[in-house]
Coordinates of C-alpha atoms in Angstrom, one line a residue:
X1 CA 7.9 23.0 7.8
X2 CA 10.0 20.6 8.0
X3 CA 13.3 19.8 10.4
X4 CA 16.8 20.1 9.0
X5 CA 18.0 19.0 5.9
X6 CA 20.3 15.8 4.8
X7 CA 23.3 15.6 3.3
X8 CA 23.8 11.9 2.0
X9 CA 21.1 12.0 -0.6
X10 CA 21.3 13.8 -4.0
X11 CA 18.8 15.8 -3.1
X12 CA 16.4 17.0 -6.5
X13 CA 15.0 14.4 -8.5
X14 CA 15.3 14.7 -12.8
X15 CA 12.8 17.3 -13.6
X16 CA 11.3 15.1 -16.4
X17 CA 9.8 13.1 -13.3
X18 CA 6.3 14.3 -12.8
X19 CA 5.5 13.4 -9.3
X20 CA 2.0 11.1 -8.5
X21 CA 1.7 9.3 -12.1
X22 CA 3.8 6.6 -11.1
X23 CA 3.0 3.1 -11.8
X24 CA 2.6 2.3 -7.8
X25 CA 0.5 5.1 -7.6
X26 CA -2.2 3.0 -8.0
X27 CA -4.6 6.2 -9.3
X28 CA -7.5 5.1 -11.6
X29 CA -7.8 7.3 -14.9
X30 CA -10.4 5.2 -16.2
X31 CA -12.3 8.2 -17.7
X32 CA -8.8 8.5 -20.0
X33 CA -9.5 4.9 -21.5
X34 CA -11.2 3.4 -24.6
X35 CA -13.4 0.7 -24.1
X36 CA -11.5 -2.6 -24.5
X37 CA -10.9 -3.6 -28.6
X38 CA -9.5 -7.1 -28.2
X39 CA -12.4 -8.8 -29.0
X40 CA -10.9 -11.5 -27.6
X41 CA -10.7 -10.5 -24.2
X42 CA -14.0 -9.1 -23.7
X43 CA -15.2 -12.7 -24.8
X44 CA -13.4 -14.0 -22.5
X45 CA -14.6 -11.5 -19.6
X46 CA -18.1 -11.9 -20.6
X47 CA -17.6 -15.6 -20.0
X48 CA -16.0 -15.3 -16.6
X49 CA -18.9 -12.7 -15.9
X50 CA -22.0 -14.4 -17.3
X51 CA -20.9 -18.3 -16.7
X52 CA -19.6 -17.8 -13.0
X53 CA -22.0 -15.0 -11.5
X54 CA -25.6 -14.3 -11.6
X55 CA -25.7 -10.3 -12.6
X56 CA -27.0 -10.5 -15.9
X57 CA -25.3 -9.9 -19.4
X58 CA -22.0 -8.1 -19.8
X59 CA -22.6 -5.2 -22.6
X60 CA -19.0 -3.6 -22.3
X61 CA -15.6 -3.4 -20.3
X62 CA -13.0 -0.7 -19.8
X63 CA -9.2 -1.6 -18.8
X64 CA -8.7 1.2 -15.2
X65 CA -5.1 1.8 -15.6
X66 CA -2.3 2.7 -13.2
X67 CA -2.2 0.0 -11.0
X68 CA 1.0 -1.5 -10.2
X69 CA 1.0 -5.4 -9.6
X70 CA -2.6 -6.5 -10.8
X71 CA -5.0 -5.4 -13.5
X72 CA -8.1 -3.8 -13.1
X73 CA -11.3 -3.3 -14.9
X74 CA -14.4 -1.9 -14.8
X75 CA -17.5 -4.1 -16.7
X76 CA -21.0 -3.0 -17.1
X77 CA -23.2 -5.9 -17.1
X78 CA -27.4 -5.8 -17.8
X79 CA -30.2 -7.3 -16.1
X80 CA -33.8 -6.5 -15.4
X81 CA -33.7 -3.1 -17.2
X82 CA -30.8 -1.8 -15.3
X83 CA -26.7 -1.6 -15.9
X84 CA -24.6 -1.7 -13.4
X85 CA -21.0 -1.2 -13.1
X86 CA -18.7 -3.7 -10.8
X87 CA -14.7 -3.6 -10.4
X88 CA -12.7 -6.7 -11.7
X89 CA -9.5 -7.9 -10.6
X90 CA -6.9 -9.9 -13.0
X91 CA -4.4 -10.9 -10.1
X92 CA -0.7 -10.7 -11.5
X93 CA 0.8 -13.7 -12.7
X94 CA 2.8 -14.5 -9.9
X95 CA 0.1 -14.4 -7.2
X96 CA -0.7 -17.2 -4.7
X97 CA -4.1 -18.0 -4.4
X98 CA -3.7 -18.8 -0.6
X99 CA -2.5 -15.0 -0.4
X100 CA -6.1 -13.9 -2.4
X101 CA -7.9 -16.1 0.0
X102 CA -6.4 -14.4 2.6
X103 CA -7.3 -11.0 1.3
X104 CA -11.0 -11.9 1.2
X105 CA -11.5 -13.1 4.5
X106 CA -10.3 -10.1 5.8
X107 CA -12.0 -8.2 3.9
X108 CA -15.3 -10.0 4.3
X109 CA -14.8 -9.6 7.9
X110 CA -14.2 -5.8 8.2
X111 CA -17.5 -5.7 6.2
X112 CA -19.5 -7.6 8.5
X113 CA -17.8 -5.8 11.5
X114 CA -19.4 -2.4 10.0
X115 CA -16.0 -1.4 8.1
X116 CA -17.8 -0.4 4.9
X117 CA -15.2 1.6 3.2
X118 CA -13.8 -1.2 1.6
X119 CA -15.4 -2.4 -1.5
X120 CA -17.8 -5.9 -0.9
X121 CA -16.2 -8.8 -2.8
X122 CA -18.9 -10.3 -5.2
X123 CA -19.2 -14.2 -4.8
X124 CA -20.0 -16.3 -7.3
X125 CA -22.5 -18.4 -8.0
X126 CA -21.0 -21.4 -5.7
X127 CA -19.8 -19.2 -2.9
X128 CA -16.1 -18.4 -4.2
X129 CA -14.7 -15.2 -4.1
X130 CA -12.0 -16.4 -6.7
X131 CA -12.6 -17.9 -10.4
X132 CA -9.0 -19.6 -11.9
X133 CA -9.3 -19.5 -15.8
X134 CA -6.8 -20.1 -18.2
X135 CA -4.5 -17.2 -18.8
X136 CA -5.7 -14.5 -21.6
X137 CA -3.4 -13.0 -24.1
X138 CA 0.0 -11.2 -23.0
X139 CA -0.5 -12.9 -18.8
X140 CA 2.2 -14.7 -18.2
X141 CA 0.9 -17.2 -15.6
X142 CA -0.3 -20.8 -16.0
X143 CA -3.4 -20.0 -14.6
X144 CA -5.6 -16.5 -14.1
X145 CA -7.3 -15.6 -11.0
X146 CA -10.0 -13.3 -11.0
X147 CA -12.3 -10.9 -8.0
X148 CA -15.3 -9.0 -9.0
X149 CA -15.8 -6.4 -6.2
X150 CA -18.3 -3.5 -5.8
X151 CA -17.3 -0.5 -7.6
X152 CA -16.2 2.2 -5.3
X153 CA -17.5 6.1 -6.4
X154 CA -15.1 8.6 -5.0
X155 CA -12.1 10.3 -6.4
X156 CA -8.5 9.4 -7.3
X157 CA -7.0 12.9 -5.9
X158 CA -3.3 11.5 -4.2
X159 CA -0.9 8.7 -4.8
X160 CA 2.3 7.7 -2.8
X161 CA 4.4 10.1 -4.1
X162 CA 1.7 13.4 -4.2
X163 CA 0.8 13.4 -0.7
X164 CA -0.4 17.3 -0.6
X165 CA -3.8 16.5 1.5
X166 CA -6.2 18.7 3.1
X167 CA -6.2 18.9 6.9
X168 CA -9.2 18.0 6.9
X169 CA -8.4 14.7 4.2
X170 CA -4.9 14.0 6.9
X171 CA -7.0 13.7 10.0
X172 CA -9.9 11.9 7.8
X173 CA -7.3 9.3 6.6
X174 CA -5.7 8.1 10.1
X175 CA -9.5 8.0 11.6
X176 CA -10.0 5.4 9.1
X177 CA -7.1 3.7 9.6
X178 CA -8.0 3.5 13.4
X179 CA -11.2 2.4 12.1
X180 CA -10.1 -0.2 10.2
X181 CA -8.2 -1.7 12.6
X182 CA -10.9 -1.1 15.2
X183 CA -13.2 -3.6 12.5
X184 CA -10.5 -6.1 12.2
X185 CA -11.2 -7.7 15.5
X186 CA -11.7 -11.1 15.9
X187 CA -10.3 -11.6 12.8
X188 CA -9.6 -15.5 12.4
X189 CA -7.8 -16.6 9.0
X190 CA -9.0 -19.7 7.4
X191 CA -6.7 -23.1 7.4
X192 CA -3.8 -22.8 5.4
X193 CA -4.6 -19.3 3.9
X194 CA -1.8 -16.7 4.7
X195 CA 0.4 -14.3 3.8
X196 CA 3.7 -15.6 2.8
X197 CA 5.7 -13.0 3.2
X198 CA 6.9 -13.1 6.9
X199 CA 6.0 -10.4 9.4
X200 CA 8.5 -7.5 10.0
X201 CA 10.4 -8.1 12.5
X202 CA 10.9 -11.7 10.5
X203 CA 11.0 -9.8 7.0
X204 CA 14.2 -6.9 8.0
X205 CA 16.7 -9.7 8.8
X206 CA 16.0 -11.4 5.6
X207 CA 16.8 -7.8 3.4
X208 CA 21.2 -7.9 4.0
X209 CA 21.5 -10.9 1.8
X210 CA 18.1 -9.5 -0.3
X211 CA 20.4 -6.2 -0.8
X212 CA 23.8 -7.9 -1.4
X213 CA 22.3 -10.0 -4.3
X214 CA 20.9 -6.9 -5.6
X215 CA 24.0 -5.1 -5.6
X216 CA 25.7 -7.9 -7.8
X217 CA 23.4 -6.8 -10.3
X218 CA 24.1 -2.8 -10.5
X219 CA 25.9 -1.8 -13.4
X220 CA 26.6 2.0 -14.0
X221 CA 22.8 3.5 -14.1
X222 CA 22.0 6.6 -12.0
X223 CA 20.0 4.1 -9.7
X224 CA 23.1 1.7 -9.3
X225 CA 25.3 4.0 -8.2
X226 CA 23.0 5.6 -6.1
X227 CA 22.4 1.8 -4.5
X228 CA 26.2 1.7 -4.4
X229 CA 27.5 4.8 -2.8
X230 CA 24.7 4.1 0.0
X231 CA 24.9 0.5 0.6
X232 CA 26.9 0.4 3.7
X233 CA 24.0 2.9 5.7
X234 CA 21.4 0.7 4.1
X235 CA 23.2 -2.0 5.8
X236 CA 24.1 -0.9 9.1
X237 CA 20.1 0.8 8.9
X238 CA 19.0 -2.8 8.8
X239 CA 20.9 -4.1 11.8
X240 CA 20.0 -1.6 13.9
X241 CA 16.4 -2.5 12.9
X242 CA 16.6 -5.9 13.6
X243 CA 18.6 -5.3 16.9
X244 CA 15.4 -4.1 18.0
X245 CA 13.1 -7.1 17.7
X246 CA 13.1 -7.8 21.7
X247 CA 11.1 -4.6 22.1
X248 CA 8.4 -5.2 19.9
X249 CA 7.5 -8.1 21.8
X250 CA 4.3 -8.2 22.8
X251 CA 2.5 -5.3 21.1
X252 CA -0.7 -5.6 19.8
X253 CA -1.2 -8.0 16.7
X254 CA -3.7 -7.3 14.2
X255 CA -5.0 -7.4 10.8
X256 CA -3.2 -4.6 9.1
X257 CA -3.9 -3.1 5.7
X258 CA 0.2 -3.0 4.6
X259 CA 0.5 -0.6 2.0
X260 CA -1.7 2.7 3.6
X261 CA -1.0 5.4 1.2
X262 CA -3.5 8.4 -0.1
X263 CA -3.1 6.8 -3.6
X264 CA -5.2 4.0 -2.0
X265 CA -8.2 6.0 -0.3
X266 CA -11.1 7.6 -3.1
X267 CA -12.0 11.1 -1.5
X268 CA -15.3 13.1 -1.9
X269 CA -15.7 16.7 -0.4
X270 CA -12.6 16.4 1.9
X271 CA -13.8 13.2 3.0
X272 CA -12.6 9.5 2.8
X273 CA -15.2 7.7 0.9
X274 CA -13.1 4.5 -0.3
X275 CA -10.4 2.3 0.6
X276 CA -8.9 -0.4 -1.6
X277 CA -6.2 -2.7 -2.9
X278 CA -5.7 -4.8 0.4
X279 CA -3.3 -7.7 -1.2
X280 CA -0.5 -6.8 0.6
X281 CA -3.2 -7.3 3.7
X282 CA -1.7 -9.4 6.6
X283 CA -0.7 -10.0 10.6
X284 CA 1.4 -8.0 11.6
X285 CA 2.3 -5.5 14.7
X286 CA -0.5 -2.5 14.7
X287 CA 2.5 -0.2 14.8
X288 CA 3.9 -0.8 11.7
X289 CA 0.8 0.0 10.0
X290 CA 0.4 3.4 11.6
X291 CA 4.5 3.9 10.9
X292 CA 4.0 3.2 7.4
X293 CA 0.7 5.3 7.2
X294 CA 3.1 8.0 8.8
X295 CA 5.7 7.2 5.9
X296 CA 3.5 7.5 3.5
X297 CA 1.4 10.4 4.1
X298 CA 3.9 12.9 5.7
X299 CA 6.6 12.7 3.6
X300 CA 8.0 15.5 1.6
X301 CA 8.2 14.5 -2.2
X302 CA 9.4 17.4 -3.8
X303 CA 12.7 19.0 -4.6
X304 CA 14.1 19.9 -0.7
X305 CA 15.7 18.3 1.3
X306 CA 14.3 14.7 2.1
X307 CA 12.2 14.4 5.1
X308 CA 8.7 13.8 7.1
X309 CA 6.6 17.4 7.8
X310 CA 6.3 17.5 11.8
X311 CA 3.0 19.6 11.4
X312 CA 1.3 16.7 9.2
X313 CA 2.8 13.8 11.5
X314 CA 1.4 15.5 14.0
X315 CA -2.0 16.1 13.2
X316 CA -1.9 12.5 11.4
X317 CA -0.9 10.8 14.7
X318 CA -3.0 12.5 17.3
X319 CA -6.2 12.3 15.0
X320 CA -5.3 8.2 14.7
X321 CA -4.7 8.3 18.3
X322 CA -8.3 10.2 19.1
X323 CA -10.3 7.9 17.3
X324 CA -8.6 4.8 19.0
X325 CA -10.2 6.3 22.2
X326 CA -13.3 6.6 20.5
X327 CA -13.2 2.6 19.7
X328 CA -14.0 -0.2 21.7
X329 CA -11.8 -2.4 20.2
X330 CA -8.3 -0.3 19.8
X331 CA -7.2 1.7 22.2
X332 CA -4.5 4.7 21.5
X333 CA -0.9 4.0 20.9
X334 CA 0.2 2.3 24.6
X335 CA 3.3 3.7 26.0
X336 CA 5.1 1.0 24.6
X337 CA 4.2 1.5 20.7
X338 CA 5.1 5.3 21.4
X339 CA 8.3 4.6 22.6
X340 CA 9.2 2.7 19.9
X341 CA 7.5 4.2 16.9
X342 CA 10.4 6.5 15.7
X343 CA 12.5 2.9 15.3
X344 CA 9.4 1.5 13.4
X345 CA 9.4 4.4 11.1
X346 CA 13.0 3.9 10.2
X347 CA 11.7 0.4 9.6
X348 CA 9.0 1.3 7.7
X349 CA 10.7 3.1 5.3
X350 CA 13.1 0.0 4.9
X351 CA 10.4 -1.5 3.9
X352 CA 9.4 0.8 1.1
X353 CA 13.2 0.6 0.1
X354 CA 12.9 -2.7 -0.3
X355 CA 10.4 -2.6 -2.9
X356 CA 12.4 0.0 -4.5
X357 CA 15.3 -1.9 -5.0
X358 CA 13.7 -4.9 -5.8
X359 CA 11.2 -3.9 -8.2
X360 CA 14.0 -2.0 -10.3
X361 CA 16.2 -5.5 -10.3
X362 CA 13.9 -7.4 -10.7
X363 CA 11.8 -5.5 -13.7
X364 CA 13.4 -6.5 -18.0
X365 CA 13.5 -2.8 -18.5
X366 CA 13.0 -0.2 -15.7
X367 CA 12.9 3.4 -16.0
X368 CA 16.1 5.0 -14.5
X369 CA 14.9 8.2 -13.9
X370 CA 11.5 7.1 -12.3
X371 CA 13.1 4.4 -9.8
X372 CA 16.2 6.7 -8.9
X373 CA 13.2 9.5 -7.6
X374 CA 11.8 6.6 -5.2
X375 CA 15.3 5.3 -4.2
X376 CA 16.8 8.9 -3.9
X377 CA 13.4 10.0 -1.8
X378 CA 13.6 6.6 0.6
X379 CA 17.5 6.8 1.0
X380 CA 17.0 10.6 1.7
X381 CA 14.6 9.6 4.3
X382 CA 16.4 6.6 6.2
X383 CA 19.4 9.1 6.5
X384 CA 16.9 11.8 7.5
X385 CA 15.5 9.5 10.1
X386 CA 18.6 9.3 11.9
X387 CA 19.9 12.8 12.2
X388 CA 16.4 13.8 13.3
X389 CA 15.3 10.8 15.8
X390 CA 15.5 13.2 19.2
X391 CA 12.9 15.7 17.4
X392 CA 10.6 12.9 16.1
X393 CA 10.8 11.1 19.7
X394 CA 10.0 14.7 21.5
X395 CA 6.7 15.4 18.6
X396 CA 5.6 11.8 19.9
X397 CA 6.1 12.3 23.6
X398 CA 4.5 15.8 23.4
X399 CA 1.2 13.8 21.9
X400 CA 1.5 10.9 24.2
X401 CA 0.8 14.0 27.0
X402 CA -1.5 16.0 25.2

C-alpha cells in the first residue's frame, strides 16, 4: 500500500537497472569468486596474516565483492589441524585511521555489553585492531590499513535498494536496531578518536554550498538534469531542515550505527543473524538512526510512484518501539522524538541524497543510468515526504497511543 503518488520525480527508472546489485549494496557474492591469482597480493596477505597475528598459516584468500567504499576478503588460515575462515578489511584509500579507531571501540564495546551480532574484531599480536602497511597494487593511498574480524555465517538476501523483507525479517531488523542501541550504553570514545564528519543537525547546513558546487559540475547527463530541474526543492528541503535544529535539542545521544540498511544485516530462517560494516558508526541523535532505518527499509524501489509503505513503517516502528520497553537502557521513542520524526525522515533521506550526488561528482566515470535510479528514488521521496507529512504524523501518533 502505499499513500498517494508524486508528481516532481520522473517516476520509472531505465529498465536496464536491475534493482539490489548495486555497488552500495554492500551484498557478498563471495561463492561467485575465484580464489585470488595475484600472487603478489596473497604474499602480501599472508604476511599481514602470519607476521602480525597468531592464527597459524594462511593457505588461501578469496576477494568478497560488492562492497562499496572498502575491500573485503575472506582468508583461510591453518593451525593445529584445523582451517579456519576470518573476514579482512582493506580500508579505502582515503580513510582516517582516527575514524577506524573509532569504529573498533564501539564495536568492542557492544560486544562486551552482550551485542553479539556484530562480528568480534581480531587483535593482533600487540593489542591493535589496525595494522598500516604499505599500499598493494591498484590502492591509491600512501599507506593501507587493514581489520581482521570474525567471519559472520548468515545470508546476503537484501541490499538498500531490494528491501522486499519478510514480516517476520522487518520486525527482526528494528528489534536489533533497539538492541544495538540498548548495548551501546556507556559508550566512551577514546582521546582524539572520532568521527569527522559532523553530526546532523551540524552536517544539513553544510549541504547548500556542498550542492551548489555540485551543480557547477553537471553537464547534460540524465543525472545532471535531473540534479538541475530539482535543485531549488533540494534547496529549500535543506532550510527547512536546518530551521529545525532548536527542536532536536536535547534528545537522547548515542552511539548509532549510520548506515542501517537490510543490505547490511546476514539473515538465517527469517531471522537476523549478522550485522556489519559499522564505518560510518558515530554520535549522533537516536532518532536519526531509527529515521534512516525507516528510509531504508520502507521504501518503495520499484517502478510506482516514489514513496515509504505505511504498513512496513508501521510494523518497523512499533516493533523498534516494543523492544525499547523491553530494555533497560533505551526506552521507546519519547513524545519528543515522535513529534519530530517525520522532519527527521525528510532529513534522513537528505542525507542519502547527499551521498548520491556526491558520489556521482565526485566518481572519474559513474554510471548514468545506475546513479539517476538512486537520485530519481531519493528526489521522489523528499518531494513525497512533503505532500504526505499529515498522514506520516497521524501513522506515528496512532503508535505513540497504541
Amino acid at each position: 500500500m502505499t499513500i498517494g503518488g508524486c508528481p516532481h520525480s520522473d517516476v520509472k527508472p531505465p529498465p536496464s537497472i536491475q534493482f539490489g546489485l548495486s555497488p552500495k549494496s554492500k551484498r557478498e557474492k563471495m561463492q561467485r569468486q575465484p580464489d585470488q591469482k595475484n600472487d603478489r597480493f596473497t604474499e602480501a596477505v599472508r604476511r599481514l596474516v602470519e607476521e602480525n597475528y597468531d592464527l597459524g598459516k594462511l593457505t588461501h584468500v578469496k576477494e568478497i565483492t560488492g562492497g562499496y567504499c572498502n575491500k573485503s576478503y575472506a582468508v583461510w588460515v591453518s593451525a593445529h589441524d584445523r582451517i579456519l575462515r576470518y573476514f579482512l578489511r582493506l580500508y579505502n584509500p582515503n580513510a582516517i585511521e582516527n575514524e577506524v579507531l573509532f569504529e573498533h571501540a564501539l564495536l568492542n564495546h557492544l560486544r562486551s555489553n552482550g551485542f553479539t551480532l556484530a562480528a568480534a574484531i581480531v587483535p593482533c599480536r600487540n593489542g591493535a585492531t589496525v595494522v598500516g602497511t604499505p599500499p598493494p597494487e591498484n590502492h591509491r593511498g600512501e599507506k593501507a590499513l587493514w581489520a581482521l574480524f570474525e567471519f559472520l555465517e548468515g545470508e546476503d538476501k537484501y541490499s538498500w535498494t531490494s528491501t522486499d523483507l519478510t514480516d517476520k525479517e522487518f520486525a527482526g531488523a528494528a528489534q536489533v536496531l533497539a538492541r544495538l542501541h540498548h548495548c551501546g550504553h556507556g559508550f566512551q570514545k577514546p582521546p582524539g578518536v572520532d568521527r569527522v564528519q559532523p553530526r546532523i543537525m551540524e552536517f544539513i547546513p553544510t549541504l547548500g554550498k556542498t550542492f551548489s558546487a555540485l551543480l557547477d559540475r553537471a553537464g547534460d547527463r540524465r543525472c545532471d538534469r535531473l540534479f538541475r530541474k530539482n535543485f531549488e526543492p533540494i534547496c529549500k528541503a535543506l532550510g527547512d531542515a536546518a530551521s529545525l535544529d532548536a527542536g532536536f535539542q536535547g534528545m537522547r545521544e548515542i552511539p548509532i550505527h549510520c548506515d542501517y540498511h537490510p543490505g547490511n544485516l546476514k539473515y538465517r530462517d527469517e531471522k537476523c543473524v549478522g550485522i556489519f560494516d559499522f564505518d560510518w558508526s558515530k554520535i549522533d541523535y537516536r532518532l536519526f538512526d531509527v529515521a534512516l532505518g525507516l528510509v531504508y527499509f520502507t521504501s518503495i524501489w520499484d517502478e510506482r510512484a516514489a514513496g515509504l509503505r505505511p504498513d512496513k513503517f508501521t510494523l518497523f516502528l512499533n516493533s523498534y518501539n516494543e523492544a525499547c520497553s523491553r530494555f533497560t537502557h533505551i526506552e521507546p521513542l519519547t513524545r519528543q522524538e515522535q513529534r519530530y520524526l517525520v522532519p527527521m525522515l525528510s532529513i534522513a533521506n537528505l542525507y542519502v541524497l547527499n551521498w548520491d550526488l556526491s558520489d556521482f561528482y565526485h566518481s572519474s566515470d559513474p554510471d548514468d543510468g545506475e546513479y539517476y535510479m538512486y537520485m530519481n528514488h531519493n528526489i521522489g521521496l523528499m518531494h513525497w515526504l512533503t505532500f504526505h507529512e499529515d498522514e506520516l504524523r497521524g501513522v506515528v501518533e496512532f503508535q505513540g497511543r497504541s
